[in-house]
Amino acid sequence: MQPLAGRVAIVTGAGRGLGRAYARALAAAGARVVVNDVGCGLDGRGADTGVAAAVVEEIRAAGGEATPSLEPVGTVAAGEAIVRTALEAFGRLDVLVNNAGITASHPIEAFPEDAWARIVAVHLTGTFACARAAFATMRTAGRRGRILNTTSGAGLDHVYPGTAAYAAAKGGVVSLTRVIAAEGAPHGITCNAIAPLARTRMSTAFLGAEEEEPTALDPAALGPLVVYLASEASAGVSGAVFTFRRGRIGIGRLDVREEIAPRDAGWTLDELHARLPMLLGPAG
């Protein structure tokens, strides 16, 4: 039996790259899929309704069930509309994959306010808005739902100059994931995040075309991990951040390092100057 037979999944940003791979993998595992994508450019501008429609047709041609959603994520109203599409088309919702993303690169002193707002709206507010609507639907229906968010090495342990909005939003997604996981635990709703590395138009914009074997950065390689986290088999897994880089799965952490001894009398500037470099470790 297919692991997701009878289940309904939403994938945002499902028209290209990772989202397309996730939607196809979920459908192949038996899920009926809402393919959400406005078809915008990397900077969030423009629209192309054919992007989502093409993935819907691919899924249907392979024997699966899918329907398009053209709502641009980034508002509570949009999140509710996307969830409503799933309920109207398929009658239920079991899985949400928050994948939609845009980007733009600017130095911090010249980062345009409108670009900042667009990027944070899609990555962070969009994740919140869709999770908000999906969580309410899952809890009310008594479903052991699965919410998967997308973060990035830029929000964990990698620094890419020029990506202030993207990195800030992706760091926020990590914290949001953990809060949703805690709130979902009493209801059997899990929430995890994935920090993927794959060859997509966004990663190419960040990193350029990497010299790799054709399959090393194939978005389809993440399909099994997404299907697992969307399935009943992952019931005990929640609040985790999974990294996926060149076929290797890891756990992304933002840990507190070794603490320096407390001072009952407080710290002096000289003591901080002497001790903080020891805490930070070797430079470079």
CSV table of C-alpha atoms in Angstrom, one decimal:
chain,number,residue,atom,x,y,z
A,1,MET,CA,0.0,0.0,0.0
A,2,GLN,CA,1.2,3.5,-0.8
A,3,PRO,CA,2.3,5.3,2.4
A,4,LEU,CA,0.2,8.4,1.8
A,5,ALA,CA,-2.8,6.7,0.2
A,6,GLY,CA,-6.0,8.7,1.0
A,7,ARG,CA,-4.1,11.7,2.3
A,8,VAL,CA,-4.2,15.3,1.0
A,9,ALA,CA,-1.1,17.5,0.8
A,10,ILE,CA,-0.5,21.1,0.0
A,11,VAL,CA,2.9,22.1,-1.4
A,12,THR,CA,3.6,25.9,-1.8
A,13,GLY,CA,6.0,27.0,-4.5
A,14,ALA,CA,5.4,23.7,-6.2
A,15,GLY,CA,5.8,24.8,-9.8
A,16,ARG,CA,9.6,24.5,-10.0
A,17,GLY,CA,12.7,23.1,-8.4
A,18,LEU,CA,12.3,21.5,-4.9
A,19,GLY,CA,8.5,22.2,-4.7
A,20,ARG,CA,7.9,20.4,-8.0
A,21,ALA,CA,10.0,17.5,-6.8
A,22,TYR,CA,8.1,17.4,-3.5
A,23,ALA,CA,4.7,17.5,-5.1
A,24,ARG,CA,5.6,14.7,-7.5
A,25,ALA,CA,7.0,12.5,-4.7
A,26,LEU,CA,4.0,13.0,-2.5
A,27,ALA,CA,1.7,12.1,-5.4
A,28,ALA,CA,3.7,9.1,-6.3
A,29,ALA,CA,3.3,8.0,-2.6
A,30,GLY,CA,-0.5,8.2,-3.0
A,31,ALA,CA,-1.3,11.7,-1.8
A,32,ARG,CA,-3.7,14.0,-3.6
A,33,VAL,CA,-1.8,17.3,-4.0
A,34,VAL,CA,-2.6,20.9,-4.1
A,35,VAL,CA,0.1,22.5,-6.3
A,36,ASN,CA,0.4,26.1,-5.2
A,37,ASP,CA,2.5,28.4,-7.3
A,38,VAL,CA,1.9,31.9,-8.6
A,39,GLY,CA,4.7,31.5,-11.2
A,40,CYS,CA,6.6,34.6,-10.1
A,41,GLY,CA,10.2,35.5,-10.8
A,42,LEU,CA,13.0,35.0,-8.3
A,43,ASP,CA,12.4,38.5,-6.9
A,44,GLY,CA,8.7,37.8,-6.3
A,45,ARG,CA,7.5,39.9,-9.3
A,46,GLY,CA,5.3,38.7,-12.1
A,47,ALA,CA,3.0,35.7,-12.5
A,48,ASP,CA,2.6,32.7,-14.8
A,49,THR,CA,-0.5,30.5,-14.2
A,50,GLY,CA,1.1,27.8,-16.5
A,51,VAL,CA,3.8,27.0,-13.9
A,52,ALA,CA,1.4,25.3,-11.5
A,53,ALA,CA,-0.7,23.9,-14.3
A,54,ALA,CA,2.2,22.1,-15.8
A,55,VAL,CA,3.0,20.2,-12.6
A,56,VAL,CA,-0.6,19.3,-12.1
A,57,GLU,CA,-0.6,17.8,-15.6
A,58,GLU,CA,2.6,15.9,-14.8
A,59,ILE,CA,1.1,14.3,-11.7
A,60,ARG,CA,-2.1,13.4,-13.5
A,61,ALA,CA,-0.2,11.9,-16.4
A,62,ALA,CA,1.5,9.7,-13.9
A,63,GLY,CA,-1.8,8.5,-12.5
A,64,GLY,CA,-2.0,10.8,-9.6
A,65,GLU,CA,-4.5,13.5,-8.4
A,66,ALA,CA,-3.7,17.2,-8.2
A,67,THR,CA,-5.3,20.6,-8.5
A,68,PRO,CA,-3.6,24.0,-8.9
A,69,SER,CA,-3.6,26.9,-6.5
A,70,LEU,CA,-2.5,30.3,-7.7
A,71,GLU,CA,-2.6,32.2,-4.4
A,72,PRO,CA,0.6,34.2,-3.6
A,73,VAL,CA,1.6,33.3,-0.1
A,74,GLY,CA,2.4,36.0,2.4
A,75,THR,CA,-0.9,36.9,4.1
A,76,VAL,CA,-3.3,35.2,6.4
A,77,ALA,CA,-6.0,35.5,3.8
A,78,ALA,CA,-3.8,33.7,1.3
A,79,GLY,CA,-3.1,30.9,3.7
A,80,GLU,CA,-6.7,30.4,4.4
A,81,ALA,CA,-7.5,30.4,0.6
A,82,ILE,CA,-4.9,27.8,-0.1
A,83,VAL,CA,-6.2,25.5,2.6
A,84,ARG,CA,-9.7,26.1,1.4
A,85,THR,CA,-8.6,24.9,-2.1
A,86,ALA,CA,-7.6,21.6,-0.6
A,87,LEU,CA,-10.9,21.2,1.3
A,88,GLU,CA,-13.0,22.1,-1.7
A,89,ALA,CA,-11.1,19.8,-4.1
A,90,PHE,CA,-10.4,16.8,-1.9
A,91,GLY,CA,-12.4,17.2,1.3
A,92,ARG,CA,-9.6,17.1,3.8
A,93,LEU,CA,-6.0,18.2,4.6
A,94,ASP,CA,-3.3,16.0,6.1
A,95,VAL,CA,0.1,17.5,5.0
A,96,LEU,CA,1.4,21.0,4.4
A,97,VAL,CA,4.8,21.6,2.9
A,98,ASN,CA,5.8,25.3,3.1
A,99,ASN,CA,8.3,25.7,0.3
A,100,ALA,CA,7.5,28.9,-1.6
A,101,GLY,CA,10.5,31.3,-1.7
A,102,ILE,CA,11.9,34.3,-3.4
A,103,THR,CA,15.2,36.2,-3.0
A,104,ALA,CA,17.2,39.3,-3.9
A,105,SER,CA,20.7,40.3,-3.1
A,106,HIS,CA,21.6,43.7,-1.7
A,107,PRO,CA,24.2,45.0,0.8
A,108,ILE,CA,22.6,45.8,4.1
A,109,GLU,CA,23.1,49.6,3.8
A,110,ALA,CA,21.3,49.6,0.5
A,111,PHE,CA,18.7,46.9,1.0
A,112,PRO,CA,15.4,48.3,-0.4
A,113,GLU,CA,12.6,48.2,2.0
A,114,ASP,CA,10.2,46.8,-0.6
A,115,ALA,CA,12.5,43.9,-1.4
A,116,TRP,CA,12.9,43.2,2.4
A,117,ALA,CA,9.1,43.2,2.8
A,118,ARG,CA,8.5,40.9,-0.1
A,119,ILE,CA,11.1,38.3,0.9
A,120,VAL,CA,10.1,38.2,4.6
A,121,ALA,CA,6.4,38.1,3.5
A,122,VAL,CA,6.9,35.0,1.4
A,123,HIS,CA,9.4,33.0,3.5
A,124,LEU,CA,8.3,33.9,7.1
A,125,THR,CA,4.8,35.3,7.0
A,126,GLY,CA,3.8,32.9,4.3
A,127,THR,CA,5.0,29.9,6.3
A,128,PHE,CA,3.2,31.3,9.4
A,129,ALA,CA,0.0,32.0,7.4
A,130,CYS,CA,-0.3,28.6,5.7
A,131,ALA,CA,0.7,26.8,8.9
A,132,ARG,CA,-1.9,28.8,10.9
A,133,ALA,CA,-4.7,27.8,8.5
A,134,ALA,CA,-3.5,24.2,8.1
A,135,PHE,CA,-3.1,23.7,11.9
A,136,ALA,CA,-6.6,24.9,12.6
A,137,THR,CA,-8.0,22.6,10.0
A,138,MET,CA,-6.0,19.6,11.2
A,139,ARG,CA,-6.8,20.1,14.8
A,140,THR,CA,-10.5,20.6,14.3
A,141,ALA,CA,-10.8,17.5,12.2
A,142,GLY,CA,-8.8,15.5,14.7
A,143,ARG,CA,-6.1,14.6,12.1
A,144,ARG,CA,-2.6,13.7,13.0
A,145,GLY,CA,-1.3,16.3,10.5
A,146,ARG,CA,2.2,16.9,9.2
A,147,ILE,CA,3.7,20.4,8.6
A,148,LEU,CA,7.0,20.7,6.9
A,149,ASN,CA,8.8,24.0,6.7
A,150,THR,CA,11.7,25.1,4.6
A,151,THR,CA,14.7,26.8,6.1
A,152,SER,CA,18.3,27.1,4.8
A,153,GLY,CA,21.9,27.0,5.7
A,154,ALA,CA,21.6,30.7,5.5
A,155,GLY,CA,19.4,30.6,8.5
A,156,LEU,CA,21.6,28.2,10.4
A,157,ASP,CA,25.3,28.1,9.9
A,158,HIS,CA,26.2,29.7,6.6
A,159,VAL,CA,26.7,33.4,5.9
A,160,TYR,CA,26.0,34.8,2.4
A,161,PRO,CA,26.6,38.5,2.2
A,162,GLY,CA,23.8,40.3,0.5
A,163,THR,CA,21.1,38.0,1.8
A,164,ALA,CA,20.0,39.8,5.0
A,165,ALA,CA,16.2,39.4,4.4
A,166,TYR,CA,16.4,35.8,3.2
A,167,ALA,CA,18.7,34.7,6.1
A,168,ALA,CA,16.6,36.6,8.7
A,169,ALA,CA,13.4,35.0,7.4
A,170,LYS,CA,14.9,31.5,7.3
A,171,GLY,CA,16.2,31.8,10.8
A,172,GLY,CA,12.7,32.8,11.9
A,173,VAL,CA,11.3,29.7,10.2
A,174,VAL,CA,13.5,27.6,12.5
A,175,SER,CA,12.1,29.1,15.6
A,176,LEU,CA,8.5,29.1,14.2
A,177,THR,CA,8.9,25.3,13.5
A,178,ARG,CA,9.8,24.6,17.1
A,179,VAL,CA,6.9,26.5,18.4
A,180,ILE,CA,4.4,24.8,16.1
A,181,ALA,CA,5.8,21.5,17.1
A,182,ALA,CA,5.3,22.2,20.8
A,183,GLU,CA,1.7,23.4,20.2
A,184,GLY,CA,1.0,20.5,17.9
A,185,ALA,CA,2.2,17.8,20.3
A,186,PRO,CA,-1.1,17.4,22.3
A,187,HIS,CA,-3.0,17.0,19.0
A,188,GLY,CA,-0.6,14.6,17.2
A,189,ILE,CA,0.4,17.3,14.7
A,190,THR,CA,4.1,17.3,13.9
A,191,CYS,CA,6.2,20.1,12.5
A,192,ASN,CA,9.7,19.8,11.1
A,193,ALA,CA,11.9,21.8,8.9
A,194,ILE,CA,14.3,20.9,6.1
A,195,ALA,CA,17.4,22.9,5.1
A,196,PRO,CA,18.0,21.5,1.6
A,197,LEU,CA,20.8,22.0,-0.9
A,198,ALA,CA,19.7,21.2,-4.5
A,199,ARG,CA,20.3,22.6,-7.9
A,200,THR,CA,17.4,25.1,-8.4
A,201,ARG,CA,17.2,28.5,-9.9
A,202,MET,CA,17.5,30.0,-6.4
A,203,SER,CA,20.6,28.1,-5.4
A,204,THR,CA,22.2,28.8,-8.7
A,205,ALA,CA,21.6,32.5,-8.1
A,206,PHE,CA,23.3,32.2,-4.7
A,207,LEU,CA,26.1,29.8,-5.4
A,208,GLY,CA,26.5,29.6,-9.2
A,209,ALA,CA,26.5,26.4,-11.2
A,210,GLU,CA,28.4,23.9,-9.1
A,211,GLU,CA,30.5,21.2,-10.8
A,212,GLU,CA,28.8,18.1,-9.5
A,213,GLU,CA,27.5,14.8,-10.8
A,214,PRO,CA,24.1,15.4,-12.4
A,215,THR,CA,22.3,13.5,-9.6
A,216,ALA,CA,24.3,15.0,-6.7
A,217,LEU,CA,22.1,18.1,-6.4
A,218,ASP,CA,18.9,16.8,-8.0
A,219,PRO,CA,15.8,18.1,-6.2
A,220,ALA,CA,14.2,14.7,-6.6
A,221,ALA,CA,16.7,13.2,-4.1
A,222,LEU,CA,14.8,14.9,-1.3
A,223,GLY,CA,11.6,13.2,-2.2
A,224,PRO,CA,11.9,10.2,0.2
A,225,LEU,CA,12.7,12.4,3.2
A,226,VAL,CA,9.6,14.6,2.5
A,227,VAL,CA,7.4,11.5,2.1
A,228,TYR,CA,8.7,10.0,5.3
A,229,LEU,CA,8.1,13.2,7.3
A,230,ALA,CA,4.6,13.4,5.7
A,231,SER,CA,3.7,9.9,6.7
A,232,GLU,CA,2.5,8.1,9.9
A,233,ALA,CA,5.9,6.5,10.2
A,234,SER,CA,7.3,9.9,11.4
A,235,ALA,CA,4.8,10.3,14.3
A,236,GLY,CA,7.5,10.6,16.9
A,237,VAL,CA,9.6,13.1,14.9
A,238,SER,CA,8.8,16.8,15.6
A,239,GLY,CA,10.6,20.1,16.1
A,240,ALA,CA,13.6,18.9,14.2
A,241,VAL,CA,15.6,20.7,11.5
A,242,PHE,CA,17.0,18.3,8.9
A,243,THR,CA,19.8,19.3,6.6
A,244,PHE,CA,20.2,17.6,3.3
A,245,ARG,CA,23.4,18.2,1.3
A,246,ARG,CA,24.6,15.9,-1.5
A,247,GLY,CA,22.7,12.9,-0.2
A,248,ARG,CA,23.7,13.4,3.4
A,249,ILE,CA,21.0,14.0,6.1
A,250,GLY,CA,22.0,15.8,9.2
A,251,ILE,CA,20.4,17.7,12.1
A,252,GLY,CA,20.7,21.5,12.0
A,253,ARG,CA,21.2,23.1,15.4
A,254,LEU,CA,21.6,26.5,17.0
A,255,ASP,CA,23.2,25.4,20.2
A,256,VAL,CA,24.6,27.4,23.2
A,257,ARG,CA,28.3,26.7,23.3
A,258,GLU,CA,30.3,26.3,26.5
A,259,GLU,CA,29.5,29.0,29.0
A,260,ILE,CA,32.1,31.0,31.0
A,261,ALA,CA,31.8,30.8,34.7
A,262,PRO,CA,29.1,33.1,36.3
A,263,ARG,CA,30.1,36.1,38.3
A,264,ASP,CA,28.1,37.0,41.3
A,265,ALA,CA,29.5,40.5,41.4
A,266,GLY,CA,29.0,41.0,37.6
A,267,TRP,CA,31.6,41.4,34.9
A,268,THR,CA,34.1,44.2,34.4
A,269,LEU,CA,35.1,45.3,30.9
A,270,ASP,CA,38.6,44.0,31.4
A,271,GLU,CA,37.3,40.6,32.4
A,272,LEU,CA,35.0,40.4,29.4
A,273,HIS,CA,37.8,41.5,27.1
A,274,ALA,CA,39.9,38.6,28.5
A,275,ARG,CA,37.3,35.9,28.6
A,276,LEU,CA,34.9,36.4,25.6
A,277,PRO,CA,37.5,35.6,23.0
A,278,MET,CA,38.1,32.3,24.7
A,279,LEU,CA,34.4,31.5,24.5
A,280,LEU,CA,34.2,32.4,20.8
A,281,GLY,CA,37.2,30.2,19.9
A,282,PRO,CA,39.8,30.8,17.3
A,283,ALA,CA,39.0,33.5,14.7
A,284,GLY,CA,38.6,32.3,11.1
